[in-house]
C-alpha atoms as a printed R data frame, in Angstrom:
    type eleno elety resid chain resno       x       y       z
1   ATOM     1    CA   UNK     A     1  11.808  10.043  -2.493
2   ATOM     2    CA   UNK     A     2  13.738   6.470  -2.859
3   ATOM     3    CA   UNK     A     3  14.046   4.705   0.893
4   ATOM     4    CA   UNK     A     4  17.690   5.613   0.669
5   ATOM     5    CA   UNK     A     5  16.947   9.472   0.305
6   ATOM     6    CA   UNK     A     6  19.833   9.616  -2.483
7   ATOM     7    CA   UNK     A     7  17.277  10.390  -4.694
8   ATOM     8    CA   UNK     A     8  14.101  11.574  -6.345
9   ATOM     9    CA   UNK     A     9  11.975  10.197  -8.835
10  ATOM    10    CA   UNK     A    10   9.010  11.967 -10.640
11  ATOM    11    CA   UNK     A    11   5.951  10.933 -13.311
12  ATOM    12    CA   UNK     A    12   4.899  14.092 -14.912
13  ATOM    13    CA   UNK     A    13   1.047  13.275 -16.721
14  ATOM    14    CA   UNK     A    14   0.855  15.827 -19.139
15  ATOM    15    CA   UNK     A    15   4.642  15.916 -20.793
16  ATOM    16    CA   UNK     A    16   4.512  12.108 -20.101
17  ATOM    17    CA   UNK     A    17   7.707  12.018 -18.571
18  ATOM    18    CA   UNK     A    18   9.661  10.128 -16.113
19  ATOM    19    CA   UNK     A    19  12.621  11.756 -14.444
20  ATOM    20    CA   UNK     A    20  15.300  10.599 -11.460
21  ATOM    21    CA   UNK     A    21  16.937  13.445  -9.683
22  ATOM    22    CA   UNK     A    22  19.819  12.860  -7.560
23  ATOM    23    CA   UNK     A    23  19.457  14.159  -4.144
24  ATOM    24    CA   UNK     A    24  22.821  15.734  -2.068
25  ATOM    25    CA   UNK     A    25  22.839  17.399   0.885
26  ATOM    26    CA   UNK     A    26  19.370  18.140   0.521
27  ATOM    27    CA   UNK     A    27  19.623  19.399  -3.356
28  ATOM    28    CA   UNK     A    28  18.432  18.364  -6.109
29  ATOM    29    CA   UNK     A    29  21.224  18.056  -8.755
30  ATOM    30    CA   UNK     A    30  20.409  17.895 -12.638
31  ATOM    31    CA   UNK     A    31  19.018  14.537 -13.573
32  ATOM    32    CA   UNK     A    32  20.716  11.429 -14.348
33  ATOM    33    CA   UNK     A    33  17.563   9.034 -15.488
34  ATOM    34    CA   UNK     A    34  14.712   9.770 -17.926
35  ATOM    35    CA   UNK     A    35  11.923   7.640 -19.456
36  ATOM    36    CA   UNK     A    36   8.719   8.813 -21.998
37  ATOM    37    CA   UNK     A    37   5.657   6.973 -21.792
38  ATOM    38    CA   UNK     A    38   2.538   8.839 -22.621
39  ATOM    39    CA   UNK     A    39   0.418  10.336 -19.581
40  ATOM    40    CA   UNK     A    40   2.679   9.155 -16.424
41  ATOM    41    CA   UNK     A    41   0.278   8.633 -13.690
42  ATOM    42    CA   UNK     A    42   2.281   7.945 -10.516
43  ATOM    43    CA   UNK     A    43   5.527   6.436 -10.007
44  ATOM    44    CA   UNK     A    44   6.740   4.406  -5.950
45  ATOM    45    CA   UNK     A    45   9.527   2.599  -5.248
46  ATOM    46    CA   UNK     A    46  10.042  -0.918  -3.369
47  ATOM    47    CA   UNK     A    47  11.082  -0.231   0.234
48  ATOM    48    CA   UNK     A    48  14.303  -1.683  -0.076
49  ATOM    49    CA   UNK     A    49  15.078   1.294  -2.553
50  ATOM    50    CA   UNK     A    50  15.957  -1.707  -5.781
51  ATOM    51    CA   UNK     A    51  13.207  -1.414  -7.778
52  ATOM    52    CA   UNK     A    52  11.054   1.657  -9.268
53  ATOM    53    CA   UNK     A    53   7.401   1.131 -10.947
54  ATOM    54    CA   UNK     A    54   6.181   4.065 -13.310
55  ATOM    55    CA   UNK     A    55   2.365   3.518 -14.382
56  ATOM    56    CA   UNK     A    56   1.441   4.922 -17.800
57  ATOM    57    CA   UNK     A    57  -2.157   5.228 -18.106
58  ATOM    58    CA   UNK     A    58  -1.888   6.234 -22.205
59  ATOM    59    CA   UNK     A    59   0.183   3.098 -22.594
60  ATOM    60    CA   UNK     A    60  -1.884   0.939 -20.484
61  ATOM    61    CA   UNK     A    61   0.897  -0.539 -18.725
62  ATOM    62    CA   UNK     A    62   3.105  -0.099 -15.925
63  ATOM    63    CA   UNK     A    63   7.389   0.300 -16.303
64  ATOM    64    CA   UNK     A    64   9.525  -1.366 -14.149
65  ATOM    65    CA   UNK     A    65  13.408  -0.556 -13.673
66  ATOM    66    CA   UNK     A    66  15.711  -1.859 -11.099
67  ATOM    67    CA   UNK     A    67  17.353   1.698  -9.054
68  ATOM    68    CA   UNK     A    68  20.333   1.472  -7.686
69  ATOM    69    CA   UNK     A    69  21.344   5.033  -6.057
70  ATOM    70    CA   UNK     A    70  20.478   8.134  -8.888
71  ATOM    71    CA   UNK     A    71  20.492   5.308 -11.551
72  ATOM    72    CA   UNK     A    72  17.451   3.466 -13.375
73  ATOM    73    CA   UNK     A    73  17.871   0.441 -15.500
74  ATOM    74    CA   UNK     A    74  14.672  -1.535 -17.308
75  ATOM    75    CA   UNK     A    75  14.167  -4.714 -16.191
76  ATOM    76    CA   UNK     A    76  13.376  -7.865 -17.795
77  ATOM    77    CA   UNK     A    77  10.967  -7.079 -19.617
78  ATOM    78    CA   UNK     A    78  10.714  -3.307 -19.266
79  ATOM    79    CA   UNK     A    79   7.071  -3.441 -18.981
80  ATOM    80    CA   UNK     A    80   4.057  -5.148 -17.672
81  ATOM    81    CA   UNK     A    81   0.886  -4.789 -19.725
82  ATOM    82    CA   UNK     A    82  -2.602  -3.594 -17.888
83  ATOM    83    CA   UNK     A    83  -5.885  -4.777 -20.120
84  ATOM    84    CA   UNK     A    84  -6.204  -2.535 -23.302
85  ATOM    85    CA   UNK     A    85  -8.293   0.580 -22.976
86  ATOM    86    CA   UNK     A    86  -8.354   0.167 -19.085
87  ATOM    87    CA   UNK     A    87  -6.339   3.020 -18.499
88  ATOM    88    CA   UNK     A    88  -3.967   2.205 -15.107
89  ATOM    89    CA   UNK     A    89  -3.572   4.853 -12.644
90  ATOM    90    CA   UNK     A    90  -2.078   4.474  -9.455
91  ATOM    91    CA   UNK     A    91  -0.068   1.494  -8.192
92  ATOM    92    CA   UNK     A    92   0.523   0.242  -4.513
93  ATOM    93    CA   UNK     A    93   2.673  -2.476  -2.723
94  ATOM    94    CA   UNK     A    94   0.977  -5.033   0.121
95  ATOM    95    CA   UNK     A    95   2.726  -4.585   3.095
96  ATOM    96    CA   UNK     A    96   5.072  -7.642   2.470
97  ATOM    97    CA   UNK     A    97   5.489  -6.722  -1.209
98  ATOM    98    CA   UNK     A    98   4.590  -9.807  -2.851
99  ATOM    99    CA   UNK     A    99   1.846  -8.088  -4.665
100 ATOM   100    CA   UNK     A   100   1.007  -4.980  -6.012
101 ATOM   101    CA   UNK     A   101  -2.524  -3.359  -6.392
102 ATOM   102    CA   UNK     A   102  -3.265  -0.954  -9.491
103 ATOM   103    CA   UNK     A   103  -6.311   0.651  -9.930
104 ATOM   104    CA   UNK     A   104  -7.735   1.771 -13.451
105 ATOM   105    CA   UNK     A   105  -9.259   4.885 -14.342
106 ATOM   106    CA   UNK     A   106 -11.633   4.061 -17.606
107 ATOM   107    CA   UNK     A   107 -12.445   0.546 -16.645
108 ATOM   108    CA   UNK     A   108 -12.557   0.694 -13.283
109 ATOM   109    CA   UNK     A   109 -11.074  -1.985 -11.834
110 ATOM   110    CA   UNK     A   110  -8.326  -3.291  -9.108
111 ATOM   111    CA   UNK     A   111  -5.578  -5.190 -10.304
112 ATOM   112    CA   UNK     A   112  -2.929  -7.310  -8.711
113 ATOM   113    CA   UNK     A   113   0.009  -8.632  -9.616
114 ATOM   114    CA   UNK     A   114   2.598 -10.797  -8.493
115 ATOM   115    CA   UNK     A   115   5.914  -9.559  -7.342
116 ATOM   116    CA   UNK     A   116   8.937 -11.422  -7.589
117 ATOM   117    CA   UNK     A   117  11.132  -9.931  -4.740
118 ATOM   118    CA   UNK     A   118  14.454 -10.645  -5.738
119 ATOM   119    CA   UNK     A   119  14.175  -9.688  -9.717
120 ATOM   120    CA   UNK     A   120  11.308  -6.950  -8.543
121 ATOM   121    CA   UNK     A   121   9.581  -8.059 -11.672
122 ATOM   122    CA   UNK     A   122   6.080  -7.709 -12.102
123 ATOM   123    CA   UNK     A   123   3.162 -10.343 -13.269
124 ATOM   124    CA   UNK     A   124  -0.693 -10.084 -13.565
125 ATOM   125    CA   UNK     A   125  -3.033 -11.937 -11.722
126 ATOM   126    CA   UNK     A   126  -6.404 -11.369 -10.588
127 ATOM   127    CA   UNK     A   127  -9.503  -8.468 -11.218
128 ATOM   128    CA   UNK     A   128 -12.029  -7.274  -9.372
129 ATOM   129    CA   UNK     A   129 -14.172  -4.583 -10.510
130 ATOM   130    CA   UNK     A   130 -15.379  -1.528  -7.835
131 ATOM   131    CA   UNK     A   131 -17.758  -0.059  -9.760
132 ATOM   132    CA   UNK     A   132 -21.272   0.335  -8.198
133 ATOM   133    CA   UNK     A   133 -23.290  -1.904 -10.318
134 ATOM   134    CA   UNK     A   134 -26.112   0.457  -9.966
135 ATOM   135    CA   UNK     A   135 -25.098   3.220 -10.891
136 ATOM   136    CA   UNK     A   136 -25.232   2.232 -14.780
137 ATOM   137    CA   UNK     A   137 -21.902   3.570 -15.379
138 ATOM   138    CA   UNK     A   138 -20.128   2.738 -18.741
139 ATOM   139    CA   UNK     A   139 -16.636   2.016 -20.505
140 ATOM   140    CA   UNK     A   140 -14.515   5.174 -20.092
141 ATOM   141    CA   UNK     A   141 -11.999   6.387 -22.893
142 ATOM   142    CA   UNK     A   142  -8.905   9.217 -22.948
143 ATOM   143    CA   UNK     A   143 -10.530  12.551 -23.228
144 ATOM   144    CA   UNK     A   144 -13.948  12.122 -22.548
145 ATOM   145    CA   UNK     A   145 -16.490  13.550 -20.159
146 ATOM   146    CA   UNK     A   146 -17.235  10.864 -17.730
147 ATOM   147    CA   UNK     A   147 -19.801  13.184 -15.875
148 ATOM   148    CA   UNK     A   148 -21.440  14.254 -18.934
149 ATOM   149    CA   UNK     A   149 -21.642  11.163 -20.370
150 ATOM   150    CA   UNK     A   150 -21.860   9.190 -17.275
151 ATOM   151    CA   UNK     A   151 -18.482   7.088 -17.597
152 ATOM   152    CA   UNK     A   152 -16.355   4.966 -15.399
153 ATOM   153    CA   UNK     A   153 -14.021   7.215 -13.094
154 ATOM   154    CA   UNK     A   154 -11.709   5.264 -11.140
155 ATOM   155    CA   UNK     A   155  -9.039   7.330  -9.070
156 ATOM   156    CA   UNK     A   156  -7.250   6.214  -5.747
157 ATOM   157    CA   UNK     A   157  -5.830   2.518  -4.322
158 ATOM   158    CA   UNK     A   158  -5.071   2.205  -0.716
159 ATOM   159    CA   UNK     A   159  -4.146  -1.366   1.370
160 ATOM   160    CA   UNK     A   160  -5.700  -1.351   4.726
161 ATOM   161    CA   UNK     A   161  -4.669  -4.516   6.360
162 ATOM   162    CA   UNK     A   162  -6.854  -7.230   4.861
163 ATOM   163    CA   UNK     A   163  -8.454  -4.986   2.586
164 ATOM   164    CA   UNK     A   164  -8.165  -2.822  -0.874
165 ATOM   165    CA   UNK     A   165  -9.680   0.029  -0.818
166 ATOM   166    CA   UNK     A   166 -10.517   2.311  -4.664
167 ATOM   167    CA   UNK     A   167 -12.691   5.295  -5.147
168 ATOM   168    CA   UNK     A   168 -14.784   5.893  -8.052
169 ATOM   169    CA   UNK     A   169 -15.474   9.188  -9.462
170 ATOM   170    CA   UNK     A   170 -18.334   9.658 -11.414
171 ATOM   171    CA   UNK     A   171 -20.663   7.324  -8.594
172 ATOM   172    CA   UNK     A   172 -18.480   9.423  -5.488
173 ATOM   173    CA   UNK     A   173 -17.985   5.548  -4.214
174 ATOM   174    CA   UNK     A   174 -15.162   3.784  -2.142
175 ATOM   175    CA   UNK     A   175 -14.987  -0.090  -2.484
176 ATOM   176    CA   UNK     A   176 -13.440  -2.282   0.116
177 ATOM   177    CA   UNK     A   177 -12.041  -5.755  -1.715
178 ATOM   178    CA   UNK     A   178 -11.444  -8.454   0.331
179 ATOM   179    CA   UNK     A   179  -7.968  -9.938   0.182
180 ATOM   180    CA   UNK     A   180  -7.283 -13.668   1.551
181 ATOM   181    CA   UNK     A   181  -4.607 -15.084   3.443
182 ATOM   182    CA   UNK     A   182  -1.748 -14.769   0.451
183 ATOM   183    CA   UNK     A   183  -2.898 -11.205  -0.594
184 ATOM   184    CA   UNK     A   184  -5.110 -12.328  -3.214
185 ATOM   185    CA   UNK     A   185  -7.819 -10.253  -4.325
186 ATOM   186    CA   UNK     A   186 -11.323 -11.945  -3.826
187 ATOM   187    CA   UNK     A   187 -14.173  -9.558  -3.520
188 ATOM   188    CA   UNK     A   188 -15.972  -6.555  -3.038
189 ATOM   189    CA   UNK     A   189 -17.111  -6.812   0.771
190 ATOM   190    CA   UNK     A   190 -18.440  -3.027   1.319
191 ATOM   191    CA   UNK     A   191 -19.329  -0.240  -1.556
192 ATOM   192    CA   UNK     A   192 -20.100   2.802  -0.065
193 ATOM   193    CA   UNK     A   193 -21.392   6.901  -1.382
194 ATOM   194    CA   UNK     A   194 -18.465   8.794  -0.110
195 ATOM   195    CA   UNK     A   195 -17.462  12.543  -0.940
196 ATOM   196    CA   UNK     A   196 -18.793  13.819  -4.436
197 ATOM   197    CA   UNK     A   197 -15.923  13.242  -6.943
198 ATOM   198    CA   UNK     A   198 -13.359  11.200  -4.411
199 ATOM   199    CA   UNK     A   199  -9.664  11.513  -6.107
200 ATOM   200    CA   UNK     A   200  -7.729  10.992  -3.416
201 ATOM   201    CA   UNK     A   201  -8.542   9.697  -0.263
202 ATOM   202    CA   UNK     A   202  -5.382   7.703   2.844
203 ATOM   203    CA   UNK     A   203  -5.063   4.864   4.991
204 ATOM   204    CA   UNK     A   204  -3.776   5.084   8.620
205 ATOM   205    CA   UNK     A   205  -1.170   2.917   8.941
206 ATOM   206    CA   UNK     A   206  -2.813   0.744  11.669
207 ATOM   207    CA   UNK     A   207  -5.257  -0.255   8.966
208 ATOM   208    CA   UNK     A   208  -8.422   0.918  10.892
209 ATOM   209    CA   UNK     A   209  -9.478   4.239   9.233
210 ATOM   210    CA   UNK     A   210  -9.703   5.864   5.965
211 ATOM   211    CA   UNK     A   211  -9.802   9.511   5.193
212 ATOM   212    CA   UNK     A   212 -11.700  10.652   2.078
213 ATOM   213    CA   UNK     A   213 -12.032  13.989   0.311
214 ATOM   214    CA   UNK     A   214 -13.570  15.070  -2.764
215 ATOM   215    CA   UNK     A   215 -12.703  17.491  -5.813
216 ATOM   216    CA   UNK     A   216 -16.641  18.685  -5.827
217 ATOM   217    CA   UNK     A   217 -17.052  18.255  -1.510
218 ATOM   218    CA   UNK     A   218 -15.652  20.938   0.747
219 ATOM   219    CA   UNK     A   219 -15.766  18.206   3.893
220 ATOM   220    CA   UNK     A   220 -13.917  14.948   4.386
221 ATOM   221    CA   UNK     A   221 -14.894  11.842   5.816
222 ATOM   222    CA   UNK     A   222 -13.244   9.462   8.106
223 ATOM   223    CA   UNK     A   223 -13.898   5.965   8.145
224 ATOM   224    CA   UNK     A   224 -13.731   3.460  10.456
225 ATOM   225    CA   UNK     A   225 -12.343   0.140   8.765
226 ATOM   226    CA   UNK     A   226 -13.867  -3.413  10.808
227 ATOM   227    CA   UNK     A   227 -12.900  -6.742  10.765
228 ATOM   228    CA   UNK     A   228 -14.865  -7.948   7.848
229 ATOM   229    CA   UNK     A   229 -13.705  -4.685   6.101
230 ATOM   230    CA   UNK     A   230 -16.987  -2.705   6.176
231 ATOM   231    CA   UNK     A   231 -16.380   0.854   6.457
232 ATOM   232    CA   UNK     A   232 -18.594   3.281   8.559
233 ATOM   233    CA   UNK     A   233 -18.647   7.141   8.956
234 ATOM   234    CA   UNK     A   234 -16.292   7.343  12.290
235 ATOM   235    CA   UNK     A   235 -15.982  11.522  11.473
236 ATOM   236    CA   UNK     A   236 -16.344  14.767   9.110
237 ATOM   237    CA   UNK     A   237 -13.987  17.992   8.746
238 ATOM   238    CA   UNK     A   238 -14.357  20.892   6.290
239 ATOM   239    CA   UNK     A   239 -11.123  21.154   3.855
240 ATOM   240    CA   UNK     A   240 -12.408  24.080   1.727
241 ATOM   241    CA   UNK     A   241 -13.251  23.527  -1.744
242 ATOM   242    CA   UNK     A   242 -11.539  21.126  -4.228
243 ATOM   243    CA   UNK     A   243  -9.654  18.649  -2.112
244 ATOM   244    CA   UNK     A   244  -7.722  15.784  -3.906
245 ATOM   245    CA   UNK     A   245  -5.116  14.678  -1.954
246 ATOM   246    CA   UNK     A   246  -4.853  12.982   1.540
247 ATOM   247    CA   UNK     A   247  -1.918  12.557   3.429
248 ATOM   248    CA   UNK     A   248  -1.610  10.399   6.612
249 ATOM   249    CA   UNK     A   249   1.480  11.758   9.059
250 ATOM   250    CA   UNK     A   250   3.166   9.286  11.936
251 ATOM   251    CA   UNK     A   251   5.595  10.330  14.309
């Protein structure tokens, strides 16, 4: 839903399809805005409502429009590239929006980029890769097995303060990447074995705790986030089976 609650934007994976709904009185009416980039993976707006970002994890990039009520228009350029083959997934802002964090699903890695916060426009920077380096995972690739053939898995990106935290799938890991003082990503300061198959896991907004669940787990796992961003079991709680999705509520 865009800050301004005039309207609604969706990223469907498998049609690979972008859509803007206008929202009134609570309805959705037909929609006014829609894009086509193969295998849409999430889509999240600035929080001044101006600018929408649409990551396409077949086109190994991410689209970026300026929104301005229930309309989208491309800015300049329309796209940003992510590395070939490294298939983007999900994309986050920093708190103050001067970068954004995008993790990848076949290569495993967190991306920033700079944000320019008057044009919204988008520009790569720095890697880091949160892939347990023992767990001899490989390369992954659109439409393969990454259990069966023991493949890179990335899934979920979450800022916690200081910190960027990603899960990996195949390993059932969650990396904590140091950021310094600009919001720069430096290293990986904690990788820990979290729930089996961890696609989704939230932040509290405080920073201090992250909640984990897994597709193959039927607990979760709440962590407790320190100082130097090392994360330690603080709490579990059964969710049933085939959890993905965490979401963090504030009054």
């Amino acid at each position: 839903l865009a800050p301004s609650g005039e309207a609604l934007l969706g990223a469907a994976y498998h049609a690979g399809v972008g859509t803007l709904w206008p929202v009134i009185d609570g309805h959705l009416d037909p929609p006014t805005a829609t894009l086509s980039y193969p295998n849409l993976h999430c889509v999240l707006t600035s929080s001044d409502g101006r600018h929408a970002y649409f990551v396409s994890l077949g086109a190994d990039l991410v689209a970026q429009f300026a929104l301005d009520g229930a309309t989208l228009a491309p800015l300049d350029p329309p796209s940003v590239a992510a590395p070939e083959g490294s298939g983007p997934r999900h994309l986050v802002l920093a708190p103050d929006e001067r970068s954004a964090y995008l993790v990848t699903e076949f290569s495993g890695e967190v991306i920033r980029f700079d944000r320019d916060a008057e044009s919204g426009v988008l520009t790569p920077a720095e890697q880091v890769t949160i892939v347990d380096p023992d767990a001899g995972l490989t390369h992954s690739r659109f439409g393969a097995d990454p259990i069966a053939e023991h493949l890179i898995w990335g899934a979920d990106v979450h800022v916690a303060g200081a910190f960027v935290l990603a899960s990996e799938r195949s390993a059932s890991t969650l990396a904590s990447v140091a950021l310094d003082a600009d919001g720069h990503l430096t290293e990986v300061v904690d990788l820990v074995p979290t729930e089996a198959q961890p696609r989704g896991f939230a932040v509290t907004p405080d920073g201090t705790r992250a909640v984990v669940v897994g597709e193959k787990s039927t607990t979760a796992t709440v962590y407790g986030i320190d100082a130097s961003g090392h994360l330690s079991v603080v709490a579990t709680a059964p969710t049933g089976h085939g959890a993905n999705w965490v979401r963090v509520l504030s009054a």
